[in-house]
Amino acid sequence: MNYRHAFHAGNFADCVKHALLVPLLRALARKPAPFRVLDTHAGIGWYDLEGSEAARTGEWQDGLARVLAGGEAGPLADWLGLIEQLGCPPRYPGSPALTRALLRPEDKLVLCELHPEDNQTLRRAFARDPQVAVHQRDAYEAVTALTPFPEKRGLVLIDPPFEQPGEFERLFTAMAQVNKRMRGAVIAAWYPIKHRAPVRAFHQALADSEIRDVLTAELWLREPTDPRRLNGCGLAVVNPPWGWAEQAEAILAELLARMGRGEPGQGWDVKRICDE
Ligand SMILES: C[S@@+](CC[C@H](N)C(=O)[O-])C[C@H]1O[C@@H](n2cnc3c(N)ncnc32)[C@H](O)[C@@H]1O
């Protein structure tokens, strides 16, 4: 396992994922019944934007720093307000910290992180928190072992590092397994856009599957033709809450206005992959 998220925290892909995740969590908290979130690839929870890892790549300078320099928050107000409350910058909240901040006392968060050192850091971040459980467990084993949720409602975030071949296939299989075990669960699955062919194949696999009600929200900083570069990224969402598509459109347009450098072919879209 070579991937360490500390080198990438706050980059453009994190901004896309986290800004789109907040309205999914808000929607869950609108109904009174308790919910649970399973974050299968959790990372370490919090990231120091002034730390040596962040300085080594400088990725957040092309992501969060450009977002924060963009003035009036507009459609990003909810996410940016939340991260500011949580001490960012310099402390950047990853998906576990953002989710934890939006739980009510009756809700639960389950985190899986396989990397031994990152798992220890994550455990320390949520030590003695009765609403959070941390596992050192393979994500793809966890999606069946830890579902269905006792609460019968919630969200599964699947955010793999895409460092091994076959990740799109494993991601699709995990989504299908969760959907079969919990039809109503929201599933949010992050994926890279390096070039179009694997993304098209992933969308086609979803469209051909038994999974219903899937939207994708994507942003790309340049025409995705160079497979060696992370040109863009997307979030595929099963059972998106009412109104999320419109929120996602506004968020992506604002993120591209701030993080885009006007490279040829840059863009974003929100589209329906599977009917309801
Ligand atoms: C993209 S990072 C997660 C970032 C985090 N979700 C966030 O938004 O703050 C992916 C994480 O998955 C972990 N990981 C990789 N393979 C895994 C597996 N099979 N099961 C669980 N965790 C894994 C990596 O160590 C890494 O910390």
CSV table of C-alpha atoms and ligand atoms in Angstrom, one decimal:
chain,number,residue,atom,x,y,z
A,1,MET,CA,0.0,0.0,0.0
A,2,ASN,CA,1.9,3.1,-1.2
A,3,TYR,CA,-0.9,5.6,-1.3
A,4,ARG,CA,-1.0,8.1,1.6
A,5,HIS,CA,-3.8,10.6,1.4
A,6,ALA,CA,-1.8,13.2,3.5
A,7,PHE,CA,0.1,14.1,0.2
A,8,HIS,CA,-3.1,14.8,-1.6
A,9,ALA,CA,-5.5,16.3,1.0
A,10,GLY,CA,-7.3,19.4,-0.2
A,11,ASN,CA,-6.4,18.9,-3.8
A,12,PHE,CA,-9.0,19.5,-6.5
A,13,ALA,CA,-10.4,16.0,-6.3
A,14,ASP,CA,-10.9,16.3,-2.5
A,15,CYS,CA,-12.7,19.6,-3.1
A,16,VAL,CA,-15.1,18.0,-5.6
A,17,LYS,CA,-15.7,14.9,-3.4
A,18,HIS,CA,-16.2,16.8,-0.1
A,19,ALA,CA,-18.3,19.7,-1.5
A,20,LEU,CA,-20.6,17.1,-3.0
A,21,LEU,CA,-20.7,14.9,0.1
A,22,VAL,CA,-22.0,17.6,2.5
A,23,PRO,CA,-25.4,18.0,0.8
A,24,LEU,CA,-25.8,14.1,0.8
A,25,LEU,CA,-25.2,14.1,4.6
A,26,ARG,CA,-27.4,17.1,5.2
A,27,ALA,CA,-30.3,15.3,3.4
A,28,LEU,CA,-29.9,12.3,5.6
A,29,ALA,CA,-30.1,14.5,8.7
A,30,ARG,CA,-33.4,16.1,7.5
A,31,LYS,CA,-35.4,13.0,8.5
A,32,PRO,CA,-35.8,12.2,12.2
A,33,ALA,CA,-34.9,8.5,12.0
A,34,PRO,CA,-31.2,7.7,12.9
A,35,PHE,CA,-28.7,7.0,10.1
A,36,ARG,CA,-25.3,5.4,9.8
A,37,VAL,CA,-22.4,6.2,7.5
A,38,LEU,CA,-19.8,3.6,6.4
A,39,ASP,CA,-16.7,5.2,5.0
A,40,THR,CA,-14.8,2.3,3.5
A,41,HIS,CA,-11.5,4.1,2.6
A,42,ALA,CA,-11.4,6.6,5.4
A,43,GLY,CA,-7.8,7.9,5.4
A,44,ILE,CA,-6.6,9.6,8.6
A,45,GLY,CA,-9.6,12.0,9.2
A,46,TRP,CA,-7.7,15.3,9.5
A,47,TYR,CA,-4.9,16.7,7.5
A,48,ASP,CA,-2.4,19.4,8.3
A,49,LEU,CA,-2.1,21.7,5.3
A,50,GLU,CA,1.1,23.2,6.8
A,51,GLY,CA,2.6,19.7,7.3
A,52,SER,CA,5.6,18.3,5.4
A,53,GLU,CA,3.4,15.9,3.3
A,54,ALA,CA,1.2,18.8,2.0
A,55,ALA,CA,4.3,20.9,1.4
A,56,ARG,CA,6.0,18.1,-0.6
A,57,THR,CA,3.3,18.0,-3.3
A,58,GLY,CA,1.7,21.4,-2.9
A,59,GLU,CA,-1.5,19.8,-4.4
A,60,TRP,CA,-3.8,21.8,-2.1
A,61,GLN,CA,-2.5,25.0,-3.6
A,62,ASP,CA,-4.2,24.0,-6.9
A,63,GLY,CA,-7.3,22.9,-5.0
A,64,LEU,CA,-8.5,24.3,-1.7
A,65,ALA,CA,-6.3,27.4,-1.9
A,66,ARG,CA,-7.8,28.4,-5.2
A,67,VAL,CA,-11.3,27.7,-3.9
A,68,LEU,CA,-10.7,29.9,-0.8
A,69,ALA,CA,-9.2,32.7,-2.9
A,70,GLY,CA,-12.4,32.9,-4.9
A,71,GLY,CA,-14.4,35.3,-2.7
A,72,GLU,CA,-18.1,35.0,-1.9
A,73,ALA,CA,-18.8,31.3,-1.2
A,74,GLY,CA,-22.1,31.1,-3.2
A,75,PRO,CA,-23.0,27.4,-3.7
A,76,LEU,CA,-19.9,26.3,-1.7
A,77,ALA,CA,-21.1,28.1,1.4
A,78,ASP,CA,-22.2,25.0,3.3
A,79,TRP,CA,-19.0,23.1,2.8
A,80,LEU,CA,-16.7,26.1,3.2
A,81,GLY,CA,-18.6,27.3,6.3
A,82,LEU,CA,-18.3,23.9,7.9
A,83,ILE,CA,-14.6,23.5,7.2
A,84,GLU,CA,-13.9,26.9,8.6
A,85,GLN,CA,-15.8,26.1,11.8
A,86,LEU,CA,-13.6,22.9,12.0
A,87,GLY,CA,-10.4,25.0,11.9
A,88,CYS,CA,-9.5,25.0,8.2
A,89,PRO,CA,-7.0,26.2,7.2
A,90,PRO,CA,-4.7,24.8,8.3
A,91,ARG,CA,-6.6,21.7,9.6
A,92,TYR,CA,-8.3,20.1,6.6
A,93,PRO,CA,-11.2,17.8,7.5
A,94,GLY,CA,-11.3,14.6,5.3
A,95,SER,CA,-14.5,12.6,4.9
A,96,PRO,CA,-14.5,11.1,8.4
A,97,ALA,CA,-14.2,14.5,10.1
A,98,LEU,CA,-16.8,16.2,7.8
A,99,THR,CA,-19.2,13.3,8.4
A,100,ARG,CA,-18.7,13.3,12.1
A,101,ALA,CA,-19.5,17.0,12.3
A,102,LEU,CA,-22.9,16.4,10.7
A,103,LEU,CA,-24.0,13.4,12.9
A,104,ARG,CA,-26.7,14.0,15.4
A,105,PRO,CA,-26.4,12.2,18.8
A,106,GLU,CA,-28.4,9.2,17.5
A,107,ASP,CA,-26.4,8.7,14.3
A,108,LYS,CA,-23.3,6.5,13.8
A,109,LEU,CA,-20.1,6.5,11.7
A,110,VAL,CA,-18.1,3.4,10.8
A,111,LEU,CA,-14.6,3.9,9.4
A,112,CYS,CA,-12.3,1.4,7.6
A,113,GLU,CA,-8.7,2.1,6.9
A,114,LEU,CA,-6.3,-0.7,6.0
A,115,HIS,CA,-2.9,1.1,6.1
A,116,PRO,CA,-1.5,0.2,9.6
A,117,GLU,CA,0.0,3.6,10.4
A,118,ASP,CA,-2.9,5.6,8.9
A,119,ASN,CA,-5.3,3.4,10.8
A,120,GLN,CA,-3.5,4.2,14.1
A,121,THR,CA,-3.8,8.0,13.3
A,122,LEU,CA,-7.4,7.6,12.5
A,123,ARG,CA,-8.1,5.7,15.8
A,124,ARG,CA,-6.4,8.4,17.8
A,125,ALA,CA,-8.5,11.1,16.0
A,126,PHE,CA,-11.8,9.4,17.1
A,127,ALA,CA,-10.7,7.8,20.4
A,128,ARG,CA,-13.4,7.7,23.0
A,129,ASP,CA,-16.0,8.9,20.5
A,130,PRO,CA,-19.0,6.6,21.2
A,131,GLN,CA,-20.6,7.4,17.8
A,132,VAL,CA,-17.5,6.4,15.8
A,133,ALA,CA,-16.1,2.9,15.2
A,134,VAL,CA,-12.7,2.5,13.5
A,135,HIS,CA,-11.8,-0.8,11.8
A,136,GLN,CA,-8.6,-2.0,10.2
A,137,ARG,CA,-10.4,-3.9,7.6
A,138,ASP,CA,-10.4,-4.3,3.8
A,139,ALA,CA,-13.0,-2.0,2.3
A,140,TYR,CA,-14.4,-4.6,-0.1
A,141,GLU,CA,-14.8,-7.1,2.7
A,142,ALA,CA,-16.4,-4.5,4.9
A,143,VAL,CA,-19.2,-3.6,2.4
A,144,THR,CA,-20.7,-7.0,3.0
A,145,ALA,CA,-19.6,-7.6,6.6
A,146,LEU,CA,-20.9,-4.3,7.9
A,147,THR,CA,-24.2,-4.1,5.9
A,148,PRO,CA,-27.1,-3.9,6.1
A,149,PHE,CA,-27.1,-1.2,8.8
A,150,PRO,CA,-29.2,-1.8,11.9
A,151,GLU,CA,-30.7,1.7,11.4
A,152,LYS,CA,-31.8,0.6,7.9
A,153,ARG,CA,-30.8,4.0,6.4
A,154,GLY,CA,-27.6,5.7,5.7
A,155,LEU,CA,-24.8,6.3,3.3
A,156,VAL,CA,-21.8,4.2,2.1
A,157,LEU,CA,-18.9,6.3,0.9
A,158,ILE,CA,-16.4,4.3,-1.3
A,159,ASP,CA,-13.3,6.3,-2.0
A,160,PRO,CA,-10.5,4.0,-3.3
A,161,PRO,CA,-7.0,5.1,-4.0
A,162,PHE,CA,-7.0,3.6,-7.5
A,163,GLU,CA,-3.4,2.5,-7.2
A,164,GLN,CA,-4.1,-1.1,-8.3
A,165,PRO,CA,-5.5,-2.4,-11.6
A,166,GLY,CA,-9.1,-3.5,-11.5
A,167,GLU,CA,-10.3,-0.8,-9.1
A,168,PHE,CA,-13.2,0.3,-11.3
A,169,GLU,CA,-14.4,-3.3,-11.4
A,170,ARG,CA,-14.0,-3.7,-7.6
A,171,LEU,CA,-15.8,-0.4,-7.1
A,172,PHE,CA,-18.7,-1.5,-9.3
A,173,THR,CA,-19.0,-4.9,-7.5
A,174,ALA,CA,-19.0,-3.2,-4.1
A,175,MET,CA,-21.8,-0.8,-5.2
A,176,ALA,CA,-23.9,-3.7,-6.5
A,177,GLN,CA,-23.4,-5.6,-3.3
A,178,VAL,CA,-24.4,-2.7,-1.0
A,179,ASN,CA,-27.4,-1.9,-3.2
A,180,LYS,CA,-28.6,-5.5,-3.1
A,181,ARG,CA,-28.2,-5.6,0.7
A,182,MET,CA,-29.7,-2.1,1.4
A,183,ARG,CA,-31.9,-1.0,-1.5
A,184,GLY,CA,-32.6,2.5,0.0
A,185,ALA,CA,-29.0,3.3,1.0
A,186,VAL,CA,-27.3,6.2,-0.6
A,187,ILE,CA,-24.0,5.1,-2.1
A,188,ALA,CA,-21.4,7.7,-3.1
A,189,ALA,CA,-18.5,6.3,-5.1
A,190,TRP,CA,-15.5,8.4,-6.1
A,191,TYR,CA,-13.6,7.7,-9.3
A,192,PRO,CA,-10.7,9.3,-11.3
A,193,ILE,CA,-11.1,10.6,-14.8
A,194,LYS,CA,-7.7,10.1,-16.5
A,195,HIS,CA,-9.1,9.2,-19.9
A,196,ARG,CA,-12.7,8.5,-20.9
A,197,ALA,CA,-12.6,4.8,-21.8
A,198,PRO,CA,-12.6,3.3,-18.3
A,199,VAL,CA,-15.2,5.8,-17.1
A,200,ARG,CA,-17.5,4.9,-20.0
A,201,ALA,CA,-17.1,1.3,-19.2
A,202,PHE,CA,-18.0,2.0,-15.5
A,203,HIS,CA,-21.1,4.0,-16.5
A,204,GLN,CA,-22.1,1.2,-18.8
A,205,ALA,CA,-21.7,-1.5,-16.1
A,206,LEU,CA,-23.9,0.6,-13.8
A,207,ALA,CA,-26.5,1.1,-16.6
A,208,ASP,CA,-26.6,-2.6,-17.4
A,209,SER,CA,-26.9,-3.6,-13.7
A,210,GLU,CA,-29.9,-4.1,-11.4
A,211,ILE,CA,-29.0,-0.8,-9.6
A,212,ARG,CA,-31.6,1.9,-10.0
A,213,ASP,CA,-31.5,5.6,-9.6
A,214,VAL,CA,-27.8,6.6,-10.2
A,215,LEU,CA,-26.5,10.1,-11.0
A,216,THR,CA,-22.9,11.0,-11.7
A,217,ALA,CA,-21.3,14.4,-11.0
A,218,GLU,CA,-18.0,15.0,-12.8
A,219,LEU,CA,-15.5,17.8,-13.1
A,220,TRP,CA,-12.4,17.7,-15.4
A,221,LEU,CA,-9.7,20.4,-15.6
A,222,ARG,CA,-8.7,19.6,-19.2
A,223,GLU,CA,-9.7,17.2,-22.0
A,224,PRO,CA,-9.1,13.8,-20.4
A,225,THR,CA,-6.8,12.4,-23.0
A,226,ASP,CA,-3.6,11.8,-21.0
A,227,PRO,CA,-4.0,8.6,-19.0
A,228,ARG,CA,-1.0,9.4,-16.8
A,229,ARG,CA,-2.6,12.5,-15.3
A,230,LEU,CA,-5.6,12.9,-13.0
A,231,ASN,CA,-7.5,15.2,-15.4
A,232,GLY,CA,-10.7,15.1,-13.5
A,233,CYS,CA,-12.9,13.0,-11.1
A,234,GLY,CA,-16.5,12.0,-10.5
A,235,LEU,CA,-18.8,10.9,-7.8
A,236,ALA,CA,-21.4,8.2,-8.7
A,237,VAL,CA,-24.4,8.4,-6.4
A,238,VAL,CA,-27.0,5.7,-5.9
A,239,ASN,CA,-30.3,7.0,-4.5
A,240,PRO,CA,-29.4,10.7,-4.5
A,241,PRO,CA,-31.7,12.8,-2.3
A,242,TRP,CA,-34.2,15.1,-3.9
A,243,GLY,CA,-32.6,18.3,-5.1
A,244,TRP,CA,-29.0,17.0,-5.0
A,245,ALA,CA,-28.6,17.1,-8.8
A,246,GLU,CA,-29.3,20.8,-8.9
A,247,GLN,CA,-27.0,21.4,-5.9
A,248,ALA,CA,-24.3,19.4,-7.6
A,249,GLU,CA,-24.6,21.4,-10.8
A,250,ALA,CA,-24.2,24.7,-8.9
A,251,ILE,CA,-21.3,23.3,-6.8
A,252,LEU,CA,-19.4,21.9,-9.8
A,253,ALA,CA,-19.9,25.1,-11.8
A,254,GLU,CA,-18.5,27.2,-8.9
A,255,LEU,CA,-15.6,24.8,-8.3
A,256,LEU,CA,-14.6,24.9,-12.0
A,257,ALA,CA,-14.8,28.7,-12.0
A,258,ARG,CA,-12.3,28.7,-9.1
A,259,MET,CA,-10.0,25.8,-9.8
A,260,GLY,CA,-10.1,25.7,-13.7
A,261,ARG,CA,-7.2,27.3,-15.5
A,262,GLY,CA,-9.0,27.6,-18.8
A,263,GLU,CA,-7.3,24.6,-20.3
A,264,PRO,CA,-8.8,23.2,-23.5
A,265,GLY,CA,-11.8,20.9,-22.9
A,266,GLN,CA,-12.3,21.7,-19.2
A,267,GLY,CA,-15.9,21.1,-18.0
A,268,TRP,CA,-18.3,19.4,-15.6
A,269,ASP,CA,-21.6,17.6,-15.9
A,270,VAL,CA,-24.2,15.9,-13.8
A,271,LYS,CA,-26.1,13.1,-15.6
A,272,ARG,CA,-28.4,10.3,-15.0
A,273,ILE,CA,-26.9,6.8,-15.6
A,274,CYS,CA,-29.8,4.7,-14.3
A,275,ASP,CA,-33.4,5.6,-14.1
A,276,GLU,CA,-35.3,5.6,-10.8
B,1,LIG,C1,-8.5,8.5,-1.2
B,1,LIG,S1,-7.9,8.0,0.4
B,1,LIG,C2,-9.3,8.3,1.4
B,1,LIG,C3,-9.7,9.7,1.7
B,1,LIG,C4,-10.8,9.9,2.5
B,1,LIG,N1,-12.0,9.2,2.1
B,1,LIG,C5,-11.2,11.4,2.6
B,1,LIG,O1,-12.0,11.9,1.7
B,1,LIG,O2,-10.8,12.1,3.5
B,1,LIG,C6,-8.0,6.2,0.3
B,1,LIG,C7,-7.6,5.5,1.6
B,1,LIG,O3,-7.9,4.1,1.4
B,1,LIG,C8,-7.0,3.3,2.1
B,1,LIG,N2,-7.1,2.0,1.5
B,1,LIG,C9,-6.5,1.5,0.4
B,1,LIG,N3,-6.9,0.3,0.1
B,1,LIG,C10,-7.8,0.0,1.1
B,1,LIG,C11,-8.6,-1.2,1.3
B,1,LIG,N4,-8.6,-2.2,0.5
B,1,LIG,N5,-9.4,-1.2,2.4
B,1,LIG,C12,-9.5,-0.1,3.2
B,1,LIG,N6,-8.7,1.0,3.1
B,1,LIG,C13,-7.9,1.0,2.0
B,1,LIG,C14,-5.7,4.1,1.8
B,1,LIG,O4,-4.7,3.7,2.8
B,1,LIG,C15,-6.1,5.5,1.9
B,1,LIG,O5,-5.9,6.1,3.2
